[in-house]
Coordinates of C-alpha atoms in Angstrom, one line a residue:
Chain G
M184 CA -66.3 -21.9 -59.7
Q185 CA -63.9 -19.7 -61.6
L186 CA -63.4 -16.7 -60.2
S187 CA -63.4 -13.4 -62.5
K188 CA -60.2 -11.4 -62.6
L189 CA -62.0 -8.5 -61.0
S190 CA -63.1 -10.8 -58.2
K191 CA -60.0 -12.0 -57.5
L192 CA -58.5 -8.5 -57.0
M193 CA -61.3 -7.6 -54.7
L194 CA -61.0 -10.5 -52.3
A195 CA -57.1 -9.9 -52.1
G196 CA -57.9 -6.5 -51.3
F197 CA -60.5 -7.5 -48.5
V198 CA -57.9 -9.8 -47.2
V199 CA -55.2 -7.3 -46.8
S200 CA -57.7 -4.7 -45.3
A201 CA -58.9 -7.2 -43.1
S202 CA -55.3 -8.0 -41.6
L203 CA -54.4 -4.4 -41.7
P204 CA -55.7 -3.7 -37.9
A205 CA -54.0 -6.8 -36.7
M206 CA -50.7 -6.1 -38.2
T207 CA -50.5 -2.5 -37.0
A208 CA -51.6 -4.0 -33.4
V209 CA -48.7 -6.0 -33.7
A210 CA -46.5 -3.2 -34.5
Q211 CA -47.7 -1.0 -32.2
E212 CA -47.1 -3.5 -29.4
S213 CA -43.4 -4.0 -30.4
G214 CA -43.1 -0.2 -31.1
D215 CA -42.1 -0.6 -34.6
S216 CA -43.9 0.9 -37.6
P217 CA -44.6 -2.0 -40.5
F218 CA -43.7 0.4 -42.7
K219 CA -40.2 1.7 -41.4
A220 CA -37.0 0.6 -43.1
K221 CA -34.9 -1.9 -41.4
E222 CA -32.3 -1.2 -39.6
K223 CA -28.9 -1.7 -41.3
A224 CA -26.6 -4.4 -39.7
P225 CA -23.3 -2.7 -38.4
P226 CA -20.6 -3.2 -41.0
P227 CA -17.9 -5.4 -40.2
K228 CA -14.8 -4.6 -37.9
P229 CA -12.0 -2.7 -39.6
K230 CA -8.8 -4.5 -39.8
T231 CA -7.0 -1.3 -38.9
R232 CA -8.2 1.8 -37.2
S233 CA -6.4 5.3 -36.9
W234 CA -7.0 8.1 -34.5
T235 CA -4.9 11.3 -34.1
T236 CA -4.6 13.7 -30.9
I237 CA -2.9 17.0 -30.8
E238 CA -1.6 18.1 -27.3
E239 CA -0.6 21.7 -26.9
G240 CA 1.6 22.7 -24.1
E241 CA 4.4 24.8 -24.5
T242 CA 5.0 22.9 -28.0
K243 CA 2.3 21.5 -29.9
F244 CA 2.7 17.6 -30.8
S245 CA 0.4 15.4 -33.0
Y246 CA 0.2 11.7 -31.9
L247 CA -1.2 9.5 -35.0
F248 CA -2.0 6.0 -33.4
D249 CA -2.5 3.1 -35.8
F250 CA -4.1 0.0 -34.5
E251 CA -4.2 -3.4 -35.7
P252 CA -6.7 -5.1 -35.5
G253 CA -9.0 -1.9 -35.7
I254 CA -11.3 -3.2 -32.8
A255 CA -9.1 -5.2 -30.4
E256 CA -10.6 -8.3 -28.6
A257 CA -9.8 -9.6 -25.3
D258 CA -6.5 -11.9 -24.7
T259 CA -6.0 -10.9 -28.4
L260 CA -2.6 -9.0 -29.3
V261 CA -3.1 -5.3 -30.5
E262 CA -0.1 -3.7 -32.4
V263 CA -0.1 0.1 -32.0
Y264 CA 1.8 2.1 -34.0
I265 CA 2.4 5.8 -33.2
T266 CA 3.8 8.6 -35.4
I267 CA 4.5 11.9 -33.2
N268 CA 5.1 15.2 -34.8
E269 CA 5.8 18.6 -33.5
L270 CA 3.6 21.3 -35.1
P271 CA 5.7 24.3 -35.0
E272 CA 4.0 27.7 -35.6
R273 CA 6.8 28.7 -38.1
A274 CA 7.3 25.9 -40.7
H275 CA 10.6 24.1 -40.3
V276 CA 13.0 24.5 -43.0
K277 CA 13.6 20.9 -43.8
F278 CA 10.2 19.5 -42.3
G279 CA 7.4 22.1 -42.7
K280 CA 4.7 22.1 -40.4
R281 CA 5.4 18.7 -39.1
V282 CA 8.6 18.0 -37.5
P283 CA 9.1 14.0 -36.7
Q284 CA 10.3 13.3 -33.3
K285 CA 13.1 10.7 -33.4
N286 CA 14.7 9.3 -30.5
A287 CA 12.1 9.8 -27.6
N288 CA 11.8 8.0 -24.7
L289 CA 8.4 6.8 -24.3
V290 CA 6.0 4.5 -22.1
A291 CA 2.6 3.3 -22.8
E292 CA 0.3 2.6 -19.6
L293 CA -2.9 0.7 -20.3
F294 CA -5.9 1.1 -18.3
D295 CA -8.7 -1.2 -18.5
A296 CA -12.6 -0.1 -18.7
N297 CA -12.5 0.4 -14.7
G298 CA -9.5 2.9 -15.0
K299 CA -7.2 0.3 -13.4
S300 CA -3.7 0.1 -14.7
V301 CA -3.1 -3.2 -16.2
G302 CA 0.1 -2.8 -18.1
L303 CA 3.0 -0.4 -18.4
Y304 CA 5.1 -0.8 -21.7
K305 CA 8.3 0.5 -23.2
V306 CA 7.6 2.0 -26.5
H307 CA 10.3 1.1 -29.4
G308 CA 11.3 3.4 -31.7
I309 CA 11.0 1.9 -35.4
P310 CA 14.0 1.4 -37.2
F311 CA 14.6 3.9 -40.4
S312 CA 11.4 5.7 -39.9
R313 CA 10.6 9.1 -38.9
G314 CA 9.2 9.5 -35.5
K315 CA 7.3 6.5 -35.3
Y316 CA 7.2 4.1 -32.6
G317 CA 5.6 0.7 -31.8
V318 CA 4.2 -1.2 -28.8
H319 CA 2.5 -4.6 -28.7
M320 CA -0.1 -4.9 -25.9
T321 CA -2.6 -7.6 -24.9
P322 CA -5.8 -6.4 -23.0
S323 CA -7.5 -9.0 -21.2
S324 CA -11.1 -7.6 -20.5
D325 CA -14.0 -6.0 -22.8
G326 CA -14.6 -2.5 -22.6
I327 CA -13.1 1.0 -23.5
H328 CA -9.7 0.9 -22.4
T329 CA -7.4 3.9 -22.2
I330 CA -3.7 3.9 -23.4
E331 CA -1.9 7.0 -21.9
L332 CA 1.3 7.7 -23.6
R333 CA 4.3 9.7 -21.9
G334 CA 7.9 10.4 -22.0
T335 CA 10.5 13.2 -23.5
S336 CA 11.7 13.9 -26.8
E337 CA 15.3 13.8 -27.8
A338 CA 15.4 17.4 -27.0
G339 CA 13.9 17.0 -23.7
K340 CA 10.7 18.3 -24.1
A341 CA 7.6 16.5 -22.4
L342 CA 5.5 14.3 -24.4
G343 CA 2.1 13.0 -23.5
T344 CA -1.4 12.0 -24.7
K345 CA -4.3 9.7 -24.2
V346 CA -6.3 7.6 -26.7
K347 CA -9.0 5.2 -26.1
L348 CA -8.8 1.6 -26.9
P349 CA -12.0 0.1 -27.4
V350 CA -11.9 -3.7 -26.5
N351 CA -14.7 -6.1 -28.2
V352 CA -16.9 -2.8 -28.5
W353 CA -18.7 -2.5 -31.9
P354 CA -20.1 -0.4 -33.4
L355 CA -18.1 2.3 -31.7
P356 CA -20.0 5.1 -29.7
K357 CA -20.1 8.3 -31.4
E358 CA -17.4 10.1 -29.7
L359 CA -15.0 7.4 -31.2
E360 CA -16.1 7.4 -34.8
G361 CA -13.8 9.1 -37.4
S362 CA -10.3 9.2 -37.0
G363 CA -9.9 12.4 -34.1
A364 CA -8.1 15.5 -34.3
A365 CA -6.7 16.6 -37.5
P366 CA -3.1 18.3 -37.4
A367 CA -2.7 21.3 -39.7
S368 CA -1.6 20.4 -43.6
N369 CA 1.8 20.2 -44.5
R370 CA 0.8 20.4 -48.0
R371 CA 3.3 23.3 -49.8
R372 CA 1.5 26.5 -50.9
P373 CA 2.3 29.0 -53.4
I374 CA 4.1 32.2 -51.7
K375 CA 2.0 35.1 -51.4
L376 CA 3.6 38.2 -51.6
Chain X
M5 CA 15.3 -32.1 -32.5
K6 CA 17.1 -30.1 -29.6
I7 CA 16.4 -31.1 -26.2
L8 CA 15.1 -28.3 -24.3
N9 CA 15.8 -27.8 -20.7
I10 CA 13.0 -29.0 -18.4
A11 CA 12.9 -25.3 -17.1
S12 CA 12.0 -24.0 -20.9
L13 CA 9.2 -26.4 -21.1
I14 CA 7.7 -25.5 -17.9
A15 CA 8.1 -22.0 -18.7
A16 CA 5.9 -22.5 -21.9
T17 CA 3.3 -24.5 -20.0
T18 CA 2.7 -22.3 -17.0
F19 CA 2.3 -18.6 -17.5
A20 CA 0.6 -16.0 -15.3
L21 CA 1.2 -12.1 -15.8
P22 CA 3.2 -10.7 -12.9
S23 CA 1.4 -8.0 -10.7
L24 CA 1.9 -4.8 -12.1
A25 CA 1.4 -2.8 -8.9
A26 CA 4.4 -4.8 -7.0
E27 CA 7.0 -3.0 -8.9
K28 CA 6.0 -0.1 -11.4
R29 CA 8.5 -0.6 -13.9
A30 CA 7.6 -0.7 -17.8
W31 CA 7.8 -4.1 -19.5
V32 CA 10.0 -4.2 -22.7
G33 CA 7.4 -5.8 -24.7
D34 CA 4.0 -7.6 -24.1
P35 CA 4.9 -11.0 -22.0
V36 CA 1.5 -12.3 -23.0
N37 CA 2.3 -12.4 -26.8
G38 CA 5.9 -13.4 -25.6
S39 CA 4.5 -16.5 -24.0
K40 CA 2.6 -17.6 -27.1
L41 CA 5.8 -16.8 -29.3
F42 CA 8.0 -18.8 -27.2
K43 CA 5.9 -21.5 -27.4
K44 CA 5.9 -21.3 -31.3
Q45 CA 9.4 -20.8 -31.4
C46 CA 10.6 -23.5 -29.0
V47 CA 8.1 -25.8 -27.9
D48 CA 5.8 -26.6 -30.8
T49 CA 8.4 -26.9 -33.6
G50 CA 7.6 -30.7 -34.2
N51 CA 11.0 -32.4 -35.6
V52 CA 12.6 -29.3 -36.5
N53 CA 15.4 -27.6 -34.5
G54 CA 14.3 -24.3 -32.6
P55 CA 16.8 -21.7 -32.2
D56 CA 19.9 -21.8 -29.6
W57 CA 18.2 -19.1 -27.4
C58 CA 15.9 -21.5 -26.5
E59 CA 18.1 -23.6 -24.3
L60 CA 18.7 -20.5 -22.1
P61 CA 18.3 -21.2 -18.5
V62 CA 15.4 -18.9 -18.2
D63 CA 15.1 -19.5 -14.4
N64 CA 19.1 -18.8 -13.7
S65 CA 18.5 -15.1 -12.3
E66 CA 22.4 -14.8 -12.4
H67 CA 22.7 -15.7 -16.2
M68 CA 19.8 -14.0 -17.2
T69 CA 20.5 -10.8 -15.6
E70 CA 24.3 -10.6 -16.6
L71 CA 23.0 -11.4 -20.2
R72 CA 21.0 -8.0 -20.3
N73 CA 18.0 -7.6 -22.2
E74 CA 20.0 -6.0 -25.3
R75 CA 22.0 -8.8 -25.9
L76 CA 19.1 -11.2 -25.4
Y77 CA 17.4 -9.3 -28.1
E78 CA 20.2 -9.5 -30.5
Q79 CA 20.5 -13.3 -29.7
I80 CA 17.0 -14.0 -30.6
K81 CA 17.2 -12.0 -33.7
S82 CA 20.2 -13.8 -35.0
R83 CA 18.1 -16.9 -35.1
K84 CA 21.2 -19.1 -34.7
G85 CA 20.6 -22.6 -34.9
A86 CA 17.1 -22.3 -36.1
S87 CA 15.6 -24.1 -38.9
E88 CA 14.3 -22.3 -41.9
S89 CA 10.6 -23.3 -41.1
I90 CA 10.8 -21.4 -37.8
P91 CA 9.1 -18.1 -38.5
K92 CA 11.1 -15.2 -38.4
L93 CA 10.0 -12.6 -35.7
S94 CA 9.7 -8.7 -36.1
M95 CA 11.4 -6.3 -33.8
L96 CA 8.3 -5.8 -31.4
E97 CA 7.9 -9.5 -31.1
I98 CA 11.4 -10.4 -30.0
W99 CA 10.7 -7.6 -27.1
D100 CA 7.9 -9.5 -26.2
I101 CA 9.5 -12.8 -26.0
V102 CA 12.5 -10.8 -24.1
A103 CA 9.6 -9.3 -21.6
Y104 CA 8.1 -13.1 -21.2
L105 CA 11.8 -14.5 -20.4
N106 CA 12.2 -11.7 -17.7
T107 CA 9.1 -12.7 -15.9
K108 CA 10.8 -16.0 -15.2
H109 CA 13.8 -14.8 -13.0
L110 CA 14.5 -12.2 -10.2
S111 CA 15.5 -8.7 -11.6
L112 CA 17.8 -6.6 -10.5
H113 CA 15.2 -3.6 -10.0
H114 CA 13.7 -6.1 -7.6
F115 CA 16.4 -5.7 -5.3
F116 CA 17.5 -1.9 -6.2
P117 CA 14.4 -0.2 -7.3
N118 CA 16.2 3.5 -7.2
A119 CA 19.3 2.7 -8.4
G120 CA 20.6 4.6 -11.8
R121 CA 23.8 2.6 -12.9
Y122 CA 25.1 -0.8 -12.1
L123 CA 28.4 -2.6 -12.9
C124 CA 28.5 -6.4 -13.2
G125 CA 31.7 -8.5 -12.9
K126 CA 32.9 -12.2 -12.1
Y127 CA 35.1 -12.5 -9.0
T128 CA 36.6 -15.3 -7.2
I129 CA 36.9 -15.5 -3.4
D130 CA 40.8 -15.3 -2.6
K131 CA 42.4 -17.6 -0.2
Y132 CA 42.1 -15.0 2.6
G133 CA 38.3 -14.7 2.1
L134 CA 38.2 -18.9 2.0
K135 CA 39.8 -19.0 5.5
R136 CA 37.6 -16.1 6.9
I137 CA 34.4 -18.4 5.7
K138 CA 36.0 -21.6 6.9
K139 CA 36.7 -20.1 10.2
A140 CA 33.1 -18.7 10.7
T141 CA 31.2 -21.6 9.3
G142 CA 33.4 -24.4 9.9
K143 CA 32.9 -25.5 6.2
K144 CA 35.3 -25.2 3.1
I145 CA 33.3 -23.9 0.1
S146 CA 33.8 -25.5 -3.2
E147 CA 32.0 -22.9 -5.5
K148 CA 34.1 -19.9 -5.2
T149 CA 33.2 -17.9 -8.2
A150 CA 30.1 -15.5 -8.8
H151 CA 28.9 -12.6 -10.6
V152 CA 28.7 -9.4 -8.6
F153 CA 26.4 -6.7 -9.5
T154 CA 27.4 -3.3 -8.0
F155 CA 24.5 -0.5 -7.9
F156 CA 25.0 3.4 -7.8
D157 CA 22.4 6.0 -7.0
M158 CA 23.2 8.5 -9.3
P159 CA 21.6 12.0 -9.2
D160 CA 18.8 12.5 -11.4
E161 CA 18.7 8.8 -12.6
E162 CA 16.6 7.4 -10.0
G163 CA 14.9 4.1 -11.2
N164 CA 16.5 4.5 -14.5
L165 CA 18.9 1.9 -14.4
S166 CA 21.5 1.6 -17.2
F167 CA 24.5 -0.9 -17.4
V168 CA 28.0 0.5 -17.2
P169 CA 30.5 -1.2 -19.6
P170 CA 34.3 -1.6 -18.1
E171 CA 35.4 1.8 -19.8
P172 CA 37.6 3.8 -17.6
L173 CA 35.8 7.2 -18.5
L174 CA 32.4 5.6 -17.5
L175 CA 33.6 3.8 -14.4
D176 CA 35.6 7.1 -13.3
E177 CA 31.9 8.7 -12.8
L178 CA 30.9 5.9 -10.3
K179 CA 32.2 7.5 -7.1
K180 CA 32.2 5.5 -3.8
K181 CA 30.1 7.7 -2.2
Y182 CA 27.0 7.0 -4.9
K183 CA 27.3 3.4 -4.2
A184 CA 24.1 1.8 -3.3
G185 CA 25.1 -1.8 -2.5
Y186 CA 25.8 -5.0 -4.0
L187 CA 24.1 -8.1 -5.2
V188 CA 24.8 -11.6 -5.6
F189 CA 22.9 -14.8 -6.7
L190 CA 23.8 -18.0 -5.3
P191 CA 22.5 -21.4 -5.2
F192 CA 20.4 -22.0 -2.2
T193 CA 18.8 -25.3 -0.9
T194 CA 16.7 -25.6 2.2
S195 CA 13.7 -27.9 3.3
G196 CA 11.2 -27.8 0.3
Y197 CA 13.3 -25.5 -2.1
N198 CA 16.2 -25.9 -4.3
G199 CA 17.2 -23.0 -6.5
Q200 CA 18.9 -19.4 -6.5
I201 CA 18.7 -16.8 -3.9
G202 CA 19.5 -13.1 -4.7
I203 CA 21.3 -11.3 -1.7
A204 CA 21.2 -7.5 -1.6
M205 CA 23.7 -5.7 0.8
D206 CA 24.5 -2.3 1.1
A207 CA 27.9 -0.8 0.9
S208 CA 28.5 -1.7 4.5
G209 CA 27.6 -5.5 3.8
K210 CA 24.3 -5.0 5.4
I211 CA 21.3 -7.3 4.0
I212 CA 19.0 -5.1 2.3
K213 CA 17.1 -7.7 0.7
L214 CA 16.8 -11.5 0.5
S215 CA 14.9 -13.2 -2.0
V216 CA 14.2 -16.3 -4.1
F217 CA 11.9 -16.3 -7.0
D218 CA 8.7 -16.1 -6.1
N219 CA 6.4 -18.4 -8.2
S220 CA 4.5 -20.6 -5.7
K221 CA 3.0 -20.8 -2.1
A222 CA 6.1 -22.4 -1.0
T223 CA 8.3 -19.6 -2.3
K224 CA 6.4 -16.9 -1.0
K225 CA 6.3 -18.5 2.3
L226 CA 10.1 -19.0 2.3
N227 CA 10.6 -15.2 1.0
S228 CA 8.5 -14.2 4.3
K229 CA 10.7 -16.3 6.6
L230 CA 14.0 -14.7 4.7
A231 CA 12.7 -11.1 5.5
Q232 CA 13.9 -11.7 9.3
F233 CA 17.5 -11.6 8.0
E234 CA 17.2 -8.3 6.5
G235 CA 19.3 -5.5 8.3
Q236 CA 21.4 -8.4 9.6
G237 CA 25.2 -8.6 8.8
K238 CA 28.2 -6.5 7.8
K239 CA 31.5 -6.8 6.2
G240 CA 34.0 -9.2 8.4
Q241 CA 30.7 -10.7 9.9
K242 CA 32.0 -13.6 12.1
T243 CA 28.8 -14.6 14.3
Q244 CA 26.1 -16.5 13.1
F245 CA 22.7 -15.3 12.3
K246 CA 20.0 -15.3 14.6
S247 CA 16.7 -16.7 14.5
K248 CA 14.0 -17.6 17.0
R249 CA 11.9 -19.5 14.6
D250 CA 14.4 -21.3 12.3
K251 CA 17.6 -22.1 13.2
K252 CA 18.5 -24.5 10.3
L253 CA 17.5 -21.6 8.0
A254 CA 19.5 -19.0 9.7
K255 CA 22.6 -21.2 9.1
K256 CA 21.8 -21.7 5.2
V257 CA 21.5 -18.1 5.3
F258 CA 24.7 -17.3 7.2
E259 CA 26.6 -19.3 4.9
A260 CA 25.0 -18.1 1.8
Y261 CA 25.8 -14.3 3.0
L262 CA 29.1 -15.1 3.9
R263 CA 29.9 -16.2 0.2
A264 CA 28.1 -13.3 -1.0
M265 CA 29.9 -10.7 1.1
E266 CA 33.3 -12.1 0.7
T267 CA 32.8 -12.2 -3.3
A268 CA 31.6 -8.3 -2.9
T269 CA 34.8 -7.7 -1.2
M270 CA 36.5 -8.8 -4.3
Y271 CA 35.0 -6.2 -6.3
D272 CA 35.8 -3.8 -3.5
R273 CA 39.6 -4.7 -3.8
D274 CA 39.3 -4.0 -7.6
E275 CA 37.6 -0.7 -6.8
N276 CA 40.4 0.5 -4.6
E277 CA 42.8 -0.1 -7.1
R278 CA 41.1 1.7 -9.6
T279 CA 40.1 4.5 -7.2
W280 CA 43.1 5.5 -4.8
A281 CA 44.3 8.4 -6.7
D282 CA 40.8 10.0 -6.3
E283 CA 40.9 11.0 -2.5

């Protein structure tokens, strides 16, 4: 017997309404509404990641860390580049508000997720760069590690900061999202009389 | 293909990161990555030549400490003897290899962790020293030459060990009152061990530390046995070392100590010539 179009529609509506309580019950059991939008899968891990810290003591310094890969893996090399600038109160004649710190004497200590020191590395100045340094390290366990950078500038001023290094932690917790502190802009502005 | 020395092959295949807690001194690079790079550059090269530095005797503490990190870096950077197909290394990768090679032998700061500066020179025991050794041990030694590392505790430079080149103005700063002691690496053979021993003495010739490179249970055991001789010895020592537990070992250590002490005396002779006008 051929059903008319109206009959077909009525039958479909009856089927849906009959199954709605069951769908809702299942959804309620799992805690999700069937009408809630599906959560997006986390984005792919970044190839590089940057993080800036600013330390204020007698002198203000900014430390820009560039990590490759962006999210480290255990037993895999992490390449860390650090750019150190002094942030003077009065703009420097040549460098403005960010004075690169060349020829600093630095070490980087790596602490695992439990706070245990697992490596102490000499940080090397990158030739022909302004205030840029590099270090390699290979974390051996997962979790949020800490890198403690310390040393002295060429002028003898104390340098030091800490930065988190997530190892096989993705997506990042909220406090590690973004790129850290934002140092003052070094953009030249018109002179105001 | 160049034949690598057995030590290099063993170095590439067995690697365990040294404990950081034992000596808190910064690695010049990442030794874990250095181990992988060493394998790529020196071991897994197929039929092509690896660079010349792959043939360095990495387990020879005397050779490697005399070479120093900076010269080793330059040697690796030069790629001398390497085929074009061997990948080039970045600055940080070369330092990783240097750090890895440093884990394969005894280091200077293991013996003098607080020293600020050091000298290194090759000295040959003179006929008087050879006579004294023969009289004390009853044996004539064949190998009379060794490197002597002399350490100085400079004020405000504690632990920041740096090499002093043989330049008169720099040597003039190394006063006798700052001298911490001497270190000599010598061949050493005893039951179950055939390698090198590091003999560290203070300025009076008293043994501060005796050590072989600790890379197995056997060497750990030997190092604990060698510790009993620390505190013994002085310049001009004639009597044998005493050991209740191991007389054979005491004899071997005494012979090595005499050779180290007489070689250090040759440095003293040079130093006296240099500094006679200071006092």
